[in-house]
Coordinates of C-alpha atoms and ligand atoms in Angstrom, one line a residue:
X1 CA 103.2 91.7 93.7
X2 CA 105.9 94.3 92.8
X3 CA 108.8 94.4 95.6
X4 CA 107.4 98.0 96.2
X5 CA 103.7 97.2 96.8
X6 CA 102.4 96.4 100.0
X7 CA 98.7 95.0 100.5
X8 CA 96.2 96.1 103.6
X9 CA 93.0 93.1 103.7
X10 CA 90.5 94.3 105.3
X11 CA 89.4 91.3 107.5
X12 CA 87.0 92.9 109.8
X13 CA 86.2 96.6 111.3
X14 CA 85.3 97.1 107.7
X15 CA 81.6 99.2 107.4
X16 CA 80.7 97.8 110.8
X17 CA 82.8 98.5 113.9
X18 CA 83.4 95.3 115.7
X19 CA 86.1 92.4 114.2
X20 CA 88.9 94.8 113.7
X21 CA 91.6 92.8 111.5
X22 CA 93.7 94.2 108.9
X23 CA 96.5 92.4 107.4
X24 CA 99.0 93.9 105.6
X25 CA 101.4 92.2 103.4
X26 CA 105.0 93.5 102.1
X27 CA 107.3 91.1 100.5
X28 CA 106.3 87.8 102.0
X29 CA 106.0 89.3 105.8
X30 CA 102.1 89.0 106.7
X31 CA 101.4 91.3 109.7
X32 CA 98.0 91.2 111.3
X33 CA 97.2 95.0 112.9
X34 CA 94.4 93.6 115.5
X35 CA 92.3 90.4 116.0
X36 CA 89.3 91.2 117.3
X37 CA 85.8 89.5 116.9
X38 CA 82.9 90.4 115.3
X39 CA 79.5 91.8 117.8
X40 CA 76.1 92.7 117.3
X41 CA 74.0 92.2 114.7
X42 CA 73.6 87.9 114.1
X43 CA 75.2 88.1 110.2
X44 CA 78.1 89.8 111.7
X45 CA 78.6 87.1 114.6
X46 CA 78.2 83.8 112.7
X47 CA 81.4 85.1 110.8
X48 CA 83.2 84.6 114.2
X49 CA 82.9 81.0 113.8
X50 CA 84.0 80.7 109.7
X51 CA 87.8 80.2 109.7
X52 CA 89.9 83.4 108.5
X53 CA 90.1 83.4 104.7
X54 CA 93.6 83.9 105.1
X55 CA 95.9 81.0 106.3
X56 CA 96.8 81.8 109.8
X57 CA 99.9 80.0 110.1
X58 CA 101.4 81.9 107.6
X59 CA 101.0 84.9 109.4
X60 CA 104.1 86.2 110.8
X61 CA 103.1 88.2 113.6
X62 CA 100.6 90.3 115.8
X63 CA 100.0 94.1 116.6
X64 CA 97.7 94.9 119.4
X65 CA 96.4 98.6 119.1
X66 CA 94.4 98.5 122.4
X67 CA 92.9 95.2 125.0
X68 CA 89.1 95.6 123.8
X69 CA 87.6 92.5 122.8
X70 CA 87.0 93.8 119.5
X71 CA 90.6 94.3 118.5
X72 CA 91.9 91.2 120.4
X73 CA 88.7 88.5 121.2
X74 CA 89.7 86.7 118.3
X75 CA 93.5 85.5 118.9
X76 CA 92.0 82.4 120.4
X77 CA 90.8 81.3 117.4
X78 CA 93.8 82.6 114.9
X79 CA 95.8 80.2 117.4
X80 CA 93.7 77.1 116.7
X81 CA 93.5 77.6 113.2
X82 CA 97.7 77.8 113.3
X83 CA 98.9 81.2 114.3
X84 CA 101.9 80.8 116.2
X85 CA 104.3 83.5 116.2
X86 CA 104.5 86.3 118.9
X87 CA 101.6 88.7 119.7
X88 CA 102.8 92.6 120.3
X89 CA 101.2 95.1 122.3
X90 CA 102.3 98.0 125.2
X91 CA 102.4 96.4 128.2
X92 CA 98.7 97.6 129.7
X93 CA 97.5 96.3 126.6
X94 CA 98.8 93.1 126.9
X95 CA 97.9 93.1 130.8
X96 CA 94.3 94.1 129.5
X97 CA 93.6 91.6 126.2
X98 CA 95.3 88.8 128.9
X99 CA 92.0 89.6 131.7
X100 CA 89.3 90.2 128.6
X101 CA 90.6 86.8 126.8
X102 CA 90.6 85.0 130.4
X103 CA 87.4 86.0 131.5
X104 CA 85.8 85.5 127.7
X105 CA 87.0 81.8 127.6
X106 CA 85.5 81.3 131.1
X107 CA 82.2 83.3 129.8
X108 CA 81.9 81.1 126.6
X109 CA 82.8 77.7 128.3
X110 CA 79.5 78.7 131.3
X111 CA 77.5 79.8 128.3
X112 CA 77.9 76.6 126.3
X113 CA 76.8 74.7 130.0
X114 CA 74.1 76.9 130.2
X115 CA 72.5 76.4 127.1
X116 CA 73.0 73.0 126.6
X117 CA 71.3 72.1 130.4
X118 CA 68.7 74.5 129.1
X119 CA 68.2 73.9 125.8
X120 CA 68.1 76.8 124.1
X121 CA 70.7 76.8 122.0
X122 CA 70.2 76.4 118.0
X123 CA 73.3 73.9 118.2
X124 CA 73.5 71.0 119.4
X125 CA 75.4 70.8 121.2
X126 CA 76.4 74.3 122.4
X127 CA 80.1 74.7 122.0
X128 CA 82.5 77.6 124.0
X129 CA 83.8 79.8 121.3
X130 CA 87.2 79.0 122.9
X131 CA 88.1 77.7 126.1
X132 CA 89.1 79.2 129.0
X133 CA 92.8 76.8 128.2
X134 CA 93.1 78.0 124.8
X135 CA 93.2 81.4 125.9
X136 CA 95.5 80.9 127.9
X137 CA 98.3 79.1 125.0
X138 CA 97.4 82.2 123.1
X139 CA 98.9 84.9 126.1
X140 CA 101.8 82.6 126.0
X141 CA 102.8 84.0 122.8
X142 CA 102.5 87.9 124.2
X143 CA 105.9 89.9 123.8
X144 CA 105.7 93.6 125.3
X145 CA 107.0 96.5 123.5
X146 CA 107.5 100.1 125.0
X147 CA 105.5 102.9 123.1
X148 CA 107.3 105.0 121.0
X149 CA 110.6 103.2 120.1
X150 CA 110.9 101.5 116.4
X151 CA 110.5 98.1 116.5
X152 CA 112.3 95.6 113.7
X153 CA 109.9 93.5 111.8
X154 CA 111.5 92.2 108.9
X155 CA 114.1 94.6 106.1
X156 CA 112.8 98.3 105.9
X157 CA 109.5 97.3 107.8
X158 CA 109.5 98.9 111.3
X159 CA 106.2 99.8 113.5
X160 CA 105.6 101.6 116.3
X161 CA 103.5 102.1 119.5
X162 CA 102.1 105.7 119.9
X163 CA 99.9 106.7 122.5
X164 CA 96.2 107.8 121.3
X165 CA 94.3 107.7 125.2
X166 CA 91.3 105.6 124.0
X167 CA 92.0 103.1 127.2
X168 CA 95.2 102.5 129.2
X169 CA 97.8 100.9 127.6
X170 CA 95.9 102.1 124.1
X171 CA 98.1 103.5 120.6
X172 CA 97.5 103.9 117.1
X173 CA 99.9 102.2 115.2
X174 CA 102.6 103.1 112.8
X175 CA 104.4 101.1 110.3
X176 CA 107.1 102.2 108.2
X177 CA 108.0 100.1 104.7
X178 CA 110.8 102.0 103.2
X179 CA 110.3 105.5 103.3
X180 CA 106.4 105.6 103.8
X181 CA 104.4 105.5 106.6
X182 CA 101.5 103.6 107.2
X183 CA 99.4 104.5 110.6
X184 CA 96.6 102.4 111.9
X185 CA 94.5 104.5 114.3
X186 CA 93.3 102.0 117.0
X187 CA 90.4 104.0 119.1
X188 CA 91.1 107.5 119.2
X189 CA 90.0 108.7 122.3
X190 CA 89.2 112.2 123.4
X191 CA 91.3 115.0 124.7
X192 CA 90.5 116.2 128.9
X193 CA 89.3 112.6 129.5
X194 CA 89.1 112.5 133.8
X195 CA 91.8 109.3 133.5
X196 CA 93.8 109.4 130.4
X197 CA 96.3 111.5 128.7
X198 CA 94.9 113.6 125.7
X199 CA 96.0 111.4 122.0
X200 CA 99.1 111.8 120.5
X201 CA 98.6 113.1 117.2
X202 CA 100.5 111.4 114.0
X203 CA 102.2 114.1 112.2
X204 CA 103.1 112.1 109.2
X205 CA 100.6 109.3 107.2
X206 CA 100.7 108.2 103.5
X207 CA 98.7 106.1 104.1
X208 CA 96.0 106.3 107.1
X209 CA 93.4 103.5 108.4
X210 CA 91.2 105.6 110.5
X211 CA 88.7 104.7 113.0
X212 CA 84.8 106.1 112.1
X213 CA 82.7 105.1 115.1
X214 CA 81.4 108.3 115.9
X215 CA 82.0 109.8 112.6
X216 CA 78.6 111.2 112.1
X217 CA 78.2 112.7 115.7
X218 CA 79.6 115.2 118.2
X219 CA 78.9 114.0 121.5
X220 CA 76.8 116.5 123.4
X221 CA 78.0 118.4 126.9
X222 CA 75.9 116.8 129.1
X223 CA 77.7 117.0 132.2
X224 CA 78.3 114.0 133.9
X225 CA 76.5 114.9 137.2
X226 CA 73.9 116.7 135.2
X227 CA 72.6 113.8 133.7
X228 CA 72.8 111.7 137.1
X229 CA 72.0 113.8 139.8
X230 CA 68.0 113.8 138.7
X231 CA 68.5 110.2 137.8
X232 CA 69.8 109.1 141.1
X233 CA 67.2 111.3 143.1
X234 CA 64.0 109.3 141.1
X235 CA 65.7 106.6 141.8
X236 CA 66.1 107.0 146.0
X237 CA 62.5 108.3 145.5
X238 CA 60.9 105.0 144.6
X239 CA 63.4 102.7 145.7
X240 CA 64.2 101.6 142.3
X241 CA 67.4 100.3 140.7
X242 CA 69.6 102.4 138.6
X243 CA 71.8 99.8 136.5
X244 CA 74.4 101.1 134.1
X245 CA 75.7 98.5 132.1
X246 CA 79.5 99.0 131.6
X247 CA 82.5 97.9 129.8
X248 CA 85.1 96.9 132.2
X249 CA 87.7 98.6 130.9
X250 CA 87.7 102.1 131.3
X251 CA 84.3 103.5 131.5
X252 CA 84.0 101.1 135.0
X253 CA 87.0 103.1 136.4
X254 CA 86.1 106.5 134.7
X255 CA 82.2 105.7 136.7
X256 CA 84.0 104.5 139.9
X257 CA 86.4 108.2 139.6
X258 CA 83.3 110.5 138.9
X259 CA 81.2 108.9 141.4
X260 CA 83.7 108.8 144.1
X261 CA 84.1 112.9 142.8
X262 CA 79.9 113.6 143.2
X263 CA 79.8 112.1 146.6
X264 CA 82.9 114.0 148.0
X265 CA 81.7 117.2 146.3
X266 CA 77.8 116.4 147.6
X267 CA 76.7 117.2 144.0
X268 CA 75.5 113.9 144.0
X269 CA 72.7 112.6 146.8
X270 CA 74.4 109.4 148.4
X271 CA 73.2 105.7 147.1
X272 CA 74.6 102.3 147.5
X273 CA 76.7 101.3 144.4
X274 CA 77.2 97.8 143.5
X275 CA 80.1 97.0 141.2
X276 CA 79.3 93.5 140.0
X277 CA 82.2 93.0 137.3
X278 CA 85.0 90.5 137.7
X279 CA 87.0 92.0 136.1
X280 CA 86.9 95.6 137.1
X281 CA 89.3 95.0 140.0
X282 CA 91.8 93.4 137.6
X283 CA 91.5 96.4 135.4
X284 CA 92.7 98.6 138.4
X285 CA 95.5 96.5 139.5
X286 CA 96.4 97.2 135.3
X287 CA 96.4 101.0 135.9
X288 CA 98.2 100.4 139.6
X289 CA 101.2 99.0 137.7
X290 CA 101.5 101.2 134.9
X291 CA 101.3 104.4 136.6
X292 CA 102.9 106.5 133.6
X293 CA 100.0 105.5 131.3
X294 CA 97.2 107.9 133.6
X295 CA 96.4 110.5 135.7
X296 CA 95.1 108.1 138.6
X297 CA 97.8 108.6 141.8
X298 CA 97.8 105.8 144.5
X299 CA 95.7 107.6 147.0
X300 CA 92.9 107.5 144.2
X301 CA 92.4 104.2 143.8
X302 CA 91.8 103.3 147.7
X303 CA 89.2 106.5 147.8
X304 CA 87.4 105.0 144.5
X305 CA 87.1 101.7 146.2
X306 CA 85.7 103.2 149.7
X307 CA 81.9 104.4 147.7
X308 CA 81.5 101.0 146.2
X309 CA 80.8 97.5 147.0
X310 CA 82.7 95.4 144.6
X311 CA 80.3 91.7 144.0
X312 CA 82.6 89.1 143.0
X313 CA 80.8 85.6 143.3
X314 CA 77.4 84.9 141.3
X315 CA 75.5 84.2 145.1
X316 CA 76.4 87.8 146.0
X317 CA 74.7 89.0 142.6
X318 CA 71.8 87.9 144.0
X319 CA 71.7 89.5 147.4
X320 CA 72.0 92.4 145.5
X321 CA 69.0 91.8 143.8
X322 CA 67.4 90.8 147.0
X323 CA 68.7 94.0 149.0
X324 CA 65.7 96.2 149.6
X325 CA 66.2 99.3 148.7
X326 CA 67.5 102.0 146.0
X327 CA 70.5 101.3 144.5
X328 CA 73.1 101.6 141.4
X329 CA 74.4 98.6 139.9
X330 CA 77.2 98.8 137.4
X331 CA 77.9 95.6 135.4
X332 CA 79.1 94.4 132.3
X333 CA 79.0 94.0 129.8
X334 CA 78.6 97.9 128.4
X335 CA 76.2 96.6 125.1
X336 CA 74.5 94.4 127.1
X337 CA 76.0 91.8 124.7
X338 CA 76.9 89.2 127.5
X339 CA 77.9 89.1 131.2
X340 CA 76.5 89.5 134.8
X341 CA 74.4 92.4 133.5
X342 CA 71.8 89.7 132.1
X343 CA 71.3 88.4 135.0
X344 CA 69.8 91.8 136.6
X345 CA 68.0 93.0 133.5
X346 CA 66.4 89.6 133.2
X347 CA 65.2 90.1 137.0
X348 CA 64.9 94.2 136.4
X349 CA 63.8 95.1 133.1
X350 CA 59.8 94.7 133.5
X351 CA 59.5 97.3 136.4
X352 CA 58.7 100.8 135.9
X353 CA 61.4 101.7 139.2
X354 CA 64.3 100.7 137.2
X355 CA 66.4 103.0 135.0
X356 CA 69.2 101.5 132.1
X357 CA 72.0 103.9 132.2
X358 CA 73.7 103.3 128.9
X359 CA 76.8 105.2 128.9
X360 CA 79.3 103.7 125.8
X361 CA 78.8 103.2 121.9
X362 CA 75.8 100.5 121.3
X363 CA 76.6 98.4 117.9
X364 CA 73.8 97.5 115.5
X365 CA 72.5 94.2 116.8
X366 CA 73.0 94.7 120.7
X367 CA 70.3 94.7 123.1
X368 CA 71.9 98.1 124.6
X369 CA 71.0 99.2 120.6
X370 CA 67.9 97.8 120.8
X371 CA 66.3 99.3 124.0
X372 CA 68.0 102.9 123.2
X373 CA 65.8 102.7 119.8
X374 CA 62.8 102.0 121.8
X375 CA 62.3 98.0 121.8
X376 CA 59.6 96.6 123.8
X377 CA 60.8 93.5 124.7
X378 CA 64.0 92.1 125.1
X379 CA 65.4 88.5 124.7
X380 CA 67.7 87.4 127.6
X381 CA 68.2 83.6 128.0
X382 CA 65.9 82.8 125.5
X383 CA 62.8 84.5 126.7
X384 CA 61.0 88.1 125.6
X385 CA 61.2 90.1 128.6
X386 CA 58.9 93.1 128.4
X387 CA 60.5 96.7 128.8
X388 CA 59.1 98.8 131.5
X389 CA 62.0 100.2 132.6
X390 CA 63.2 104.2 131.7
X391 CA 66.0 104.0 128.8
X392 CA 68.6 106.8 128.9
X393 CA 71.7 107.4 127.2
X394 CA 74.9 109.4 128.5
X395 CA 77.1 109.8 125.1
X396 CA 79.6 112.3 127.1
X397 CA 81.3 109.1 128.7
X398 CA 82.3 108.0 125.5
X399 CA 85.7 106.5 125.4
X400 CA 85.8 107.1 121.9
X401 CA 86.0 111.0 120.1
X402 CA 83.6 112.3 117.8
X403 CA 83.9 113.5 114.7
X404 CA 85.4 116.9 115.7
X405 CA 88.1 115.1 117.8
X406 CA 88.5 112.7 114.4
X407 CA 89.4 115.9 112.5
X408 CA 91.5 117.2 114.7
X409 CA 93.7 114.5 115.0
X410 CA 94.8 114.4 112.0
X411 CA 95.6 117.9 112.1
X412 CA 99.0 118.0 112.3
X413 CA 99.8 115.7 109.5
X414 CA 102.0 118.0 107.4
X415 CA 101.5 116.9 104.0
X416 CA 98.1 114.9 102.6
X417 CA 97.3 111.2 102.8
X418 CA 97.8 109.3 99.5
X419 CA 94.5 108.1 101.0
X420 CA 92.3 107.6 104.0
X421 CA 90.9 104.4 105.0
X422 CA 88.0 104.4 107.0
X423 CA 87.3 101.6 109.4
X424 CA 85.9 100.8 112.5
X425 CA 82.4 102.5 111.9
X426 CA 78.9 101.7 110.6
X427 CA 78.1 103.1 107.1
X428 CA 76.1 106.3 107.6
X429 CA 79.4 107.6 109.9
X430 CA 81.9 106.8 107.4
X431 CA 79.5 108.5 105.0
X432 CA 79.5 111.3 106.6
X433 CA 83.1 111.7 108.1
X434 CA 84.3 110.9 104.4
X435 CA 82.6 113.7 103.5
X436 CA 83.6 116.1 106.6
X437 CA 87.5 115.4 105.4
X438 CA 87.0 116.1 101.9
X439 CA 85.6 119.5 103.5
X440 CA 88.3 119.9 106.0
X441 CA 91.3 118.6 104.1
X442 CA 90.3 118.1 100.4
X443 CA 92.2 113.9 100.8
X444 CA 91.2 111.4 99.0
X445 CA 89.0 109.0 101.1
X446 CA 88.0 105.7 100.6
X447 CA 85.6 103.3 102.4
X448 CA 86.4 99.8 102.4
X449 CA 84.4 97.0 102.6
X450 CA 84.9 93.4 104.3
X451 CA 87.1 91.3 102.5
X452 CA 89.1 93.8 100.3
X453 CA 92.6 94.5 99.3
X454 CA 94.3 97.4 98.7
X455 CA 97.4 97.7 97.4
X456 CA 99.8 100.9 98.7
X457 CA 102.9 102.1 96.6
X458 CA 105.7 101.8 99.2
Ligands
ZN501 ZN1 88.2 100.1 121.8

């Protein structure tokens, strides 16, 4: 390598849009921009478990663009296999990967139990995919940095924090190796979200790695009470259950805001909501101390609280099962890819009274993908589960933007890309967002695939 070269690997969020991990290399510093695992589809997940094909002690250090487990569940394992230097993020983010990594190590070590005292696991035996201590030693190495300021990595590298409103605590990332500029998206999230800030838009980007999840798609206007209001009435009418499977961060507390909105407004009929999420109370003591980072004020967050019942033990999830009549249930986890929102499809998902409220992006390989392209049977626990309940789909929740709010963020980048990267998206929307920029902009795109390397003049 030439002293002004600098390499990107793409390690993961590369034509699919879980694993995000890019490192990027620039005269012997290695730099690793996210750390998340891998979700959905079975090929995709077995990689979690190979080791990196890059030697993780040798990597210097850690930038966190946002606390979703698909940017961060894989620190764990970079920690075992030798990483040891410090992790950076904003200080929500950090506060945010420290509950998702916590509660996953807890998640994985009850999975392993459960399938090895029931037997259905293809290993033997089951093993956590980290343990609930190993998480742990890897927040020890978390160092907060405050958005915006230029942060020192080694000679003429710098990065920065930006804000980009995809969750709290969220940025895109920029990088600076002598006098060019390399951004790394993160989630771009959308402008008048009810919680967040619009994004921060870069106005400078030789070199930009850009997110693609909804590259293909402009999320329609369904209003939120629109969609719910008929939804919630069927439901009262046959004393059904209404469960909405949710990521904890963000679209639990966006759900919990515009609920708590309907009921005060009376544009939506009154129903008993269960929030059964462990972590969604964590998540709001996150925004609670990092008021500058949303729009949430204090009195909000008691009045949010006051519509829901919050279930916090595993005995509780069942009295809600058992409680007689209609009811909304909000649980995690949003793709139907793990948690307490099993457990209530497994006992729900055969009767014609129950409604699946998907409301986030569904990866290739997730049940939540699954049931919105029509599956009739589902496998939870190691049984096929037939599907009687109603499927529906509210995009408008999205925490991510589509393809019009992809454009427009770049639009204030004064001069053009030497290229755009496109990560963090399945193949048909980078396809088509590729070819929406070349229409918009006239850059040069590329779409990279897992595993390669590209090197940047810098
Ligand atoms: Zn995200």
């Amino acid at each position: 390598m030439t002293k002004n070269e600098a390499n990107v690997t793409f390690l993961g969020g590369a034509g699919t849009v879980t694993g995000s991990k890019f490192l990027l290399t620039y005269r012997g510093t290695r730099i690793l921009i996210d750390c998340g695992v891998f979700q959905g589809l079975k090929a995709l997940r077995l990689m979690n478990w190979e080791p990196l094909p890059v030697d993780a002690g040798q990597i210097d250090l850690v930038l966190l663009t946002h606390g979703h487990l698909d940017h961060v569940g894989y620190l764990p394992r970079l920690h075992e296999q030798g990483f040891s230097g410090p992790i950076y993020g904003t200080g929500p983010t950090l506060d945010i990967a420290q509950i998702i990594l916590e509660d996953s190590g807890r998640i994985h070590e009850e999975e392993a139990k459960k399938a090895n005292k029931e037997g259905y696991s293809a290993h033997e035996p089951a093993l956590p995919f980290f343990t609930l201590e190993l998480a742990q030693k890897t927040i020890d190495l978390f160092r907060e940095v405050p958005q915006d300021a230029w942060q020192y990595a080694a000679e003429n590298l710098h990065y920065r924090f930006v804000y980009n409103g995809h969750i709290v605590g969220s940025t895109y990332v920029e990088v600076k190796i002598n006098d060019k500029i390399l951004v790394f998206s993160g989630d771009i999230g959308r402008a008048h979200d009810p919680l967040l800030f619009d994004p921060k838009k870069p106005a400078r980007a030789d070199y930009l790695f850009l997110e693609s999840t909804y590259g293909d798609r402009l999320h329609p206007k369904d209003d939120f009470e629109r969609v719910l209001e008929p939804l919630i009435r069927q439901t009262i009418a046959d004393r059904g259950a209404l469960v909405v499977p949710s990521f904890a961060v963000e679209r639990l507390q966006t759900l919990m805001y515009l609920l708590h909105q309907g009921f005060q407004n009376k544009t939506l009929p009154e129903i008993p909501v269960y929030v059964d999420s462990p972590m969604g109370n964590r998540v709001l003591e996150v925004f609670q101390r990092h008021p500058s980072w949303h729009k949430l004020r204090e009195s909000d967050f008691r009045a949010i609280l006051d519509d829901v019942t919050v279930v916090t033990s595993y005995e509780e999830t069942w009295k809600v099962l058992h409680e007689e009549g209609p009811k909304i249930i909000i649980a995690g986890s949003g793709m139907i890819s793990g948690g307490r929102v099993l457990t209530y499809l497994q006992q729900l998902i055969d009767q014609p009274t129950t409604r699946v409220l998907l409301v986030g992006f569904q990866a290739e390989g997730t049940r939540g993908r699954l049931l919105l392209e029509g599956a009739q049977e589902l496998k939870i626990y190691g049984s096929y589960l037939p599907v009687r309940a109603e499927i529906h789909l509210m995009e408008s929740l999205s925490a991510h933007g589509d393809q019009a709010d992809l454009i427009s963020w770049m639009s204030e980048l004064r001069q053009a890309p030497e290229c755009v990267y496109l990560i963090h998206g399945e193949r048909p929307a980078q396809e088509a967002l590729a070819q929406k920029i070349v229409d918009a902009y006239a850059w040069r795109v590329a779409i990279p695939k897992l595993h390669d390397v590209v090197s940047l003049a810098v």
